[in-house]
XYZ file of C-alpha atoms in Angstrom:
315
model
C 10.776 67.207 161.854
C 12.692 63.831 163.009
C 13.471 61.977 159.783
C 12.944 58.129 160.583
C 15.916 56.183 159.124
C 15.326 53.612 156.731
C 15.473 49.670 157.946
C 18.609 47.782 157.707
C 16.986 44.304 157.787
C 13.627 42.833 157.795
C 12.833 39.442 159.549
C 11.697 36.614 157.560
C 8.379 36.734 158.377
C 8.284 40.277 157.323
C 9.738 39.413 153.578
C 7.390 36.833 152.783
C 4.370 39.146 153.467
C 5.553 42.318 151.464
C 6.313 39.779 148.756
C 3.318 37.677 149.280
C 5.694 34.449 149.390
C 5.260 31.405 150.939
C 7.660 29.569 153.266
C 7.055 26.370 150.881
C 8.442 28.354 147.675
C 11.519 30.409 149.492
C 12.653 26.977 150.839
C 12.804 25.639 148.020
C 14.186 29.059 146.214
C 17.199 27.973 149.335
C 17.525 24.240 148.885
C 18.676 24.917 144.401
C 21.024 27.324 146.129
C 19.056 30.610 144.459
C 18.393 32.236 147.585
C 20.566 31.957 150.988
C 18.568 31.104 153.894
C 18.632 33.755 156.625
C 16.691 35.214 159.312
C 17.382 38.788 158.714
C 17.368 40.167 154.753
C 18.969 43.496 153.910
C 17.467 45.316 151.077
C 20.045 44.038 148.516
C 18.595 40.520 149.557
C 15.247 41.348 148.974
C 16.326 42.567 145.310
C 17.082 38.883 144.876
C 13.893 37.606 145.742
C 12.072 39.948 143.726
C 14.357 39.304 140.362
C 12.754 35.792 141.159
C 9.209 36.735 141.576
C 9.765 38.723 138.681
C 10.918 35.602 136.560
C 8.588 32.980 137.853
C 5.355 35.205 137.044
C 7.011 35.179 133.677
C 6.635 31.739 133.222
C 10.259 30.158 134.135
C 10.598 27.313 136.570
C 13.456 27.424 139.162
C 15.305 24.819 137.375
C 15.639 26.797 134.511
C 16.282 30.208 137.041
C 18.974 28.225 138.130
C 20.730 27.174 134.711
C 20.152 30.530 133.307
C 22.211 32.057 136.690
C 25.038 28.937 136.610
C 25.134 30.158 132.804
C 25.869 33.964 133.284
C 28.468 33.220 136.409
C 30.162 31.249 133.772
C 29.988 34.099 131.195
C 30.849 36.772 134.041
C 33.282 35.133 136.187
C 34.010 37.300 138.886
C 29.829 37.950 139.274
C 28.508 36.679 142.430
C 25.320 36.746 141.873
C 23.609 37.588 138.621
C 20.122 37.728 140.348
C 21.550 40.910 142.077
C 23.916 42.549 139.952
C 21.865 42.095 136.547
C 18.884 43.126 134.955
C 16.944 39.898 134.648
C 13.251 39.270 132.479
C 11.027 36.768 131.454
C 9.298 36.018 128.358
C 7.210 32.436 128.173
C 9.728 31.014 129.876
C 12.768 32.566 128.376
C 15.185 34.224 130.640
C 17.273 37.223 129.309
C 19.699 39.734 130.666
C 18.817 43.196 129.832
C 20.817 46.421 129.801
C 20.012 49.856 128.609
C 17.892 48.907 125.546
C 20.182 46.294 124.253
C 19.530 42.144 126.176
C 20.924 38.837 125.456
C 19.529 35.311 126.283
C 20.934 34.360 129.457
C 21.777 30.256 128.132
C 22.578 30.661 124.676
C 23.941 34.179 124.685
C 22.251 34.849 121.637
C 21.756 39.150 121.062
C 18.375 39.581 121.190
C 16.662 42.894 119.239
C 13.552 44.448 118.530
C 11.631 44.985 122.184
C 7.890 44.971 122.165
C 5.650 46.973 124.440
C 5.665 44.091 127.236
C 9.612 44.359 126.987
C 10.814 41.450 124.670
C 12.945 40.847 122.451
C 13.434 38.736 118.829
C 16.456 36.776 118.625
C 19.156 38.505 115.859
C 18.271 37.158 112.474
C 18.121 38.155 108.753
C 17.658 35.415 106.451
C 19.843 35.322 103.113
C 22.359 37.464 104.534
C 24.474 35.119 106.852
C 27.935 36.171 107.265
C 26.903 40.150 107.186
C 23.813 39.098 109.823
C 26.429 36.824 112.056
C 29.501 39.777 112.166
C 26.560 42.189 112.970
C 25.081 39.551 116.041
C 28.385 39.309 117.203
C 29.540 42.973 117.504
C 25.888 43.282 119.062
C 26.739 40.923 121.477
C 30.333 42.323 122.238
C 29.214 45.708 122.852
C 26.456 44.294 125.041
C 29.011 42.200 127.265
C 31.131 45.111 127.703
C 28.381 47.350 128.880
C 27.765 44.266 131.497
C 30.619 44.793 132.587
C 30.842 48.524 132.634
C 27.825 48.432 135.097
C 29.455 45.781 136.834
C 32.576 47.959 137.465
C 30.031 51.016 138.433
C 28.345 49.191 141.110
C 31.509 48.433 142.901
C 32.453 51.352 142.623
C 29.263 52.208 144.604
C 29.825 50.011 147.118
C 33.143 51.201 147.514
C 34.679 48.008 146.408
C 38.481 47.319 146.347
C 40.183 49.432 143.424
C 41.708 45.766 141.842
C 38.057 44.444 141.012
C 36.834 47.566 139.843
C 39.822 48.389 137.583
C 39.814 44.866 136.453
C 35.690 44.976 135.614
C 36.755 48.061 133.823
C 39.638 46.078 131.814
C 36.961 43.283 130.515
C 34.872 46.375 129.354
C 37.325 47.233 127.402
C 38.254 43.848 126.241
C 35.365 43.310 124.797
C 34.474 46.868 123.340
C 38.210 48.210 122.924
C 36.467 51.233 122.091
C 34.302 52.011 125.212
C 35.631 55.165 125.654
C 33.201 55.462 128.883
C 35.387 52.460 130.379
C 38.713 54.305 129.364
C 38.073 57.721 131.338
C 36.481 56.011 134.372
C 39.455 53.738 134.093
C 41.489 57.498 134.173
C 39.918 58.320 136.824
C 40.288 55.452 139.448
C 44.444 55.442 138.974
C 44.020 59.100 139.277
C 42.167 58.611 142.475
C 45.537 56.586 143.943
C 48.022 59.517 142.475
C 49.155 57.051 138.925
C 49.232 59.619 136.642
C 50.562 58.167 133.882
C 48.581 55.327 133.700
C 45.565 57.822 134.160
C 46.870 60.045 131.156
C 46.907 56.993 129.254
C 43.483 56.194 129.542
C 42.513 59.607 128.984
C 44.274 60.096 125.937
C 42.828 56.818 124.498
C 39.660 58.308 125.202
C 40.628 60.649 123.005
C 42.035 58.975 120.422
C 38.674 57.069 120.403
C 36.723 60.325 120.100
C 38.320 63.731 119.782
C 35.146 65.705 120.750
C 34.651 64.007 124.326
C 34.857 66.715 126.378
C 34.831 65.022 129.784
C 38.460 63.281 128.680
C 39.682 67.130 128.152
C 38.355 68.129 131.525
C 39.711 65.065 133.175
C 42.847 65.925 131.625
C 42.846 69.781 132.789
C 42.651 68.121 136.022
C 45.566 65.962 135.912
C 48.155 68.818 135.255
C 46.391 70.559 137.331
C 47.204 68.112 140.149
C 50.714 67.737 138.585
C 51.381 71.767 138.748
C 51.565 71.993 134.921
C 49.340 75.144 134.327
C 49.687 75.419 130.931
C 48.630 72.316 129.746
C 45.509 72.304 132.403
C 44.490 75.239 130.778
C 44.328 73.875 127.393
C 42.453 70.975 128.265
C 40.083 72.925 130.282
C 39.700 75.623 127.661
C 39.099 72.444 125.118
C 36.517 71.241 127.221
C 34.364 74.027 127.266
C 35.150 74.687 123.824
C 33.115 71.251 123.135
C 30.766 71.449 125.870
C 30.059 75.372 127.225
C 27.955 73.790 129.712
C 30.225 72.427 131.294
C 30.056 74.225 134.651
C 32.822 72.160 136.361
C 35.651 72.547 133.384
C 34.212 76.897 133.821
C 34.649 76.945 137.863
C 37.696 75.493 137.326
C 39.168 78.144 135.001
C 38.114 80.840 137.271
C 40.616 79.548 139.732
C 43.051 79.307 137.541
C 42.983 83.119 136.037
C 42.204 83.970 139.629
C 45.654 82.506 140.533
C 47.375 83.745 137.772
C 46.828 87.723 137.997
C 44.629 87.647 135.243
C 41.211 88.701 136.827
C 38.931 89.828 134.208
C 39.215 86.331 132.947
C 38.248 84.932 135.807
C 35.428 86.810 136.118
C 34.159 85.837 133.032
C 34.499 82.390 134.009
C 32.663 82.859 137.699
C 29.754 84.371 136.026
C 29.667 80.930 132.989
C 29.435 78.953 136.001
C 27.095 80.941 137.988
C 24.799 81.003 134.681
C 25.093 77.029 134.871
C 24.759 76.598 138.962
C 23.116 78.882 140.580
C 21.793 76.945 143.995
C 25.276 74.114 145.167
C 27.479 74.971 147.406
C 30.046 75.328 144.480
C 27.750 78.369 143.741
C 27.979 80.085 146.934
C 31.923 79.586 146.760
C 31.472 80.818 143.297
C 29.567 84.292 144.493
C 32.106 84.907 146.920
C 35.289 84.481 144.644
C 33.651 86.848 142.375
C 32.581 89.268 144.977
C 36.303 88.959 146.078
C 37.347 89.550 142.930
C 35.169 92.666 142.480
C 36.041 94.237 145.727
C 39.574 93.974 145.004
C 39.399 96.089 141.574
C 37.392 98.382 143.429
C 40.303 99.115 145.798
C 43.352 99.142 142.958
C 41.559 101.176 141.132
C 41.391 99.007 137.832
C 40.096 100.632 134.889
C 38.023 103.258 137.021
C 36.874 104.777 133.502
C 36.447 103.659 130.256
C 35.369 100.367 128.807
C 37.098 96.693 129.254
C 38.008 95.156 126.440
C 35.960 91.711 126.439
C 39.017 88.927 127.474
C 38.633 86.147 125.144
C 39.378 82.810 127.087
């Protein structure tokens, strides 16, 4: 069966009927400079037109769309547009930026808390407690601006954006939450991408620093020497990883090959089967099945330990 291919652009007069727009409104959406006028709309324009369906059923009126928007470009300087790269909502006219479970008022910037069933919020307050309440709003509101910008830096990623933006959308993450330790590894991981591996053992080990039990910084770590030919120390991290997370598969499959590679198969083997136990259907899995089946067929034909019973490796 022929897949069909999903559209690249729809025409105008195609976008106003799926969104049941008139030509009056979207001109008008074009002349305050919320919308670009076009003739052909890719689906990422369309996500703009519906974050302002979205807030004009809620009750806001373009001019206030458009201050809200001018405000968060402001906040987020190198956003291009909020309407496409944020989370917008509405509540009786009051537009908000939301991400995860956590939103802020797009104007005032004020941390907003507490979401009802319809989705909003109550702005941060707690009467005859004023200094405690404020240092509370603001780390609220600091933690919330870095995950902006930790989204921010994923979608370029995404779109396979120059490294410079997304490292520095990564950097404001972690100016604002120093101790984002998601922002740190990711940040690892794009300057180990272009081969800087100190800076990306850097970010790693701050990760770790931030939390000793994050198992992903080990792994990401185990890879680094790994790249860098240090065995040793790729083993530790890897062997720390799983130590803190036995699920994970990739830190296992990894250890395989490196017992595999170092003569010491019985470890290895243990490792192949972890993995196999956590993917059983990738393609990592089928490379996993044959490594093992490798590995079996080869103490079949030495002759290793033909009686008796193996002492269980520990890893």
């Amino acid at each position: 069966m022929t897949v069909r291919p999903a559209r690249e652009t729809y025409s105008r007069a195609e976008v106003r009927r799926m969104l049941d727009l008139s030509e009056r409104r979207l001109a008008n959406w074009e002349r305050l400079g919320l919308a670009r006028r076009m003739e052909g709309y890719t689906f990422a324009d369309l996500v703009v037109l519906q974050s302002l369906m979205r807030l004009r059923k809620g009750g806001a009126s373009p001019a206030r769309i458009r201050r809200a928007v001018e405000q968060l470009r402001r906040r987020f300087g190198s956003m291009r547009d909020p309407l496409k790269e944020l989370r917008l909502f509405c509540d009786s006219g009051r537009i908000a930026v939301q991400v995860g479970e956590a939103a802020m008022e797009a104007v005032s910037g004020q941390f907003l808390l507490r979401f009802d069933d319809a989705g909003a919020g109550s702005v941060v307050s707690f009467p005859g407690h004023a200094a405690q309440d404020a240092l509370k709003a603001a780390e609220a509101a600091r933690r919330f601006e870095s995950s902006v910008w930790f989204d921010k830096a994923l979608l370029l990623e995404n779109r396979g954006a120059p490294r410079a933006e997304i490292i520095e959308a990564y950097k404001n993450a972690l100016v604002s939450d120093p101790s984002s330790t998601g922002a740190m590894v990711n940040l690892g991981t794009v300057y180990f991408q272009i081969q800087d591996w100190d800076r990306a053992e850097e970010y790693y080990r701050r990760a770790l620093e931030a939390d000793p039990q994050y198992a992903l910084a080990h792994f990401n770590l185990g890879n680094l020497f790994d790249e860098r030919g240090d065995r040793a120390k790729a083993l530790l991290h890897y062997l720390m990883a799983v130590r803190l997370d036995a699920g994970c598969g990739d830190a296992h499959y990894n250890l395989a090959l490196l017992y595999q590679s170092s003569g010491q198969p019985l470890r290895a083997v243990r490792h192949w089967k972890i993995y196999l136990r956590i993917d059983r259907s990738s393609q990592w899995a089928d490379v996993a099945r044959q490594e093992l089946e490798k590995l079996r067929r080869a103490t079949v034909i030495d002759g290793a330990r033909p009686a008796g019973r193996a002492s269980r490796p520990t890893a």
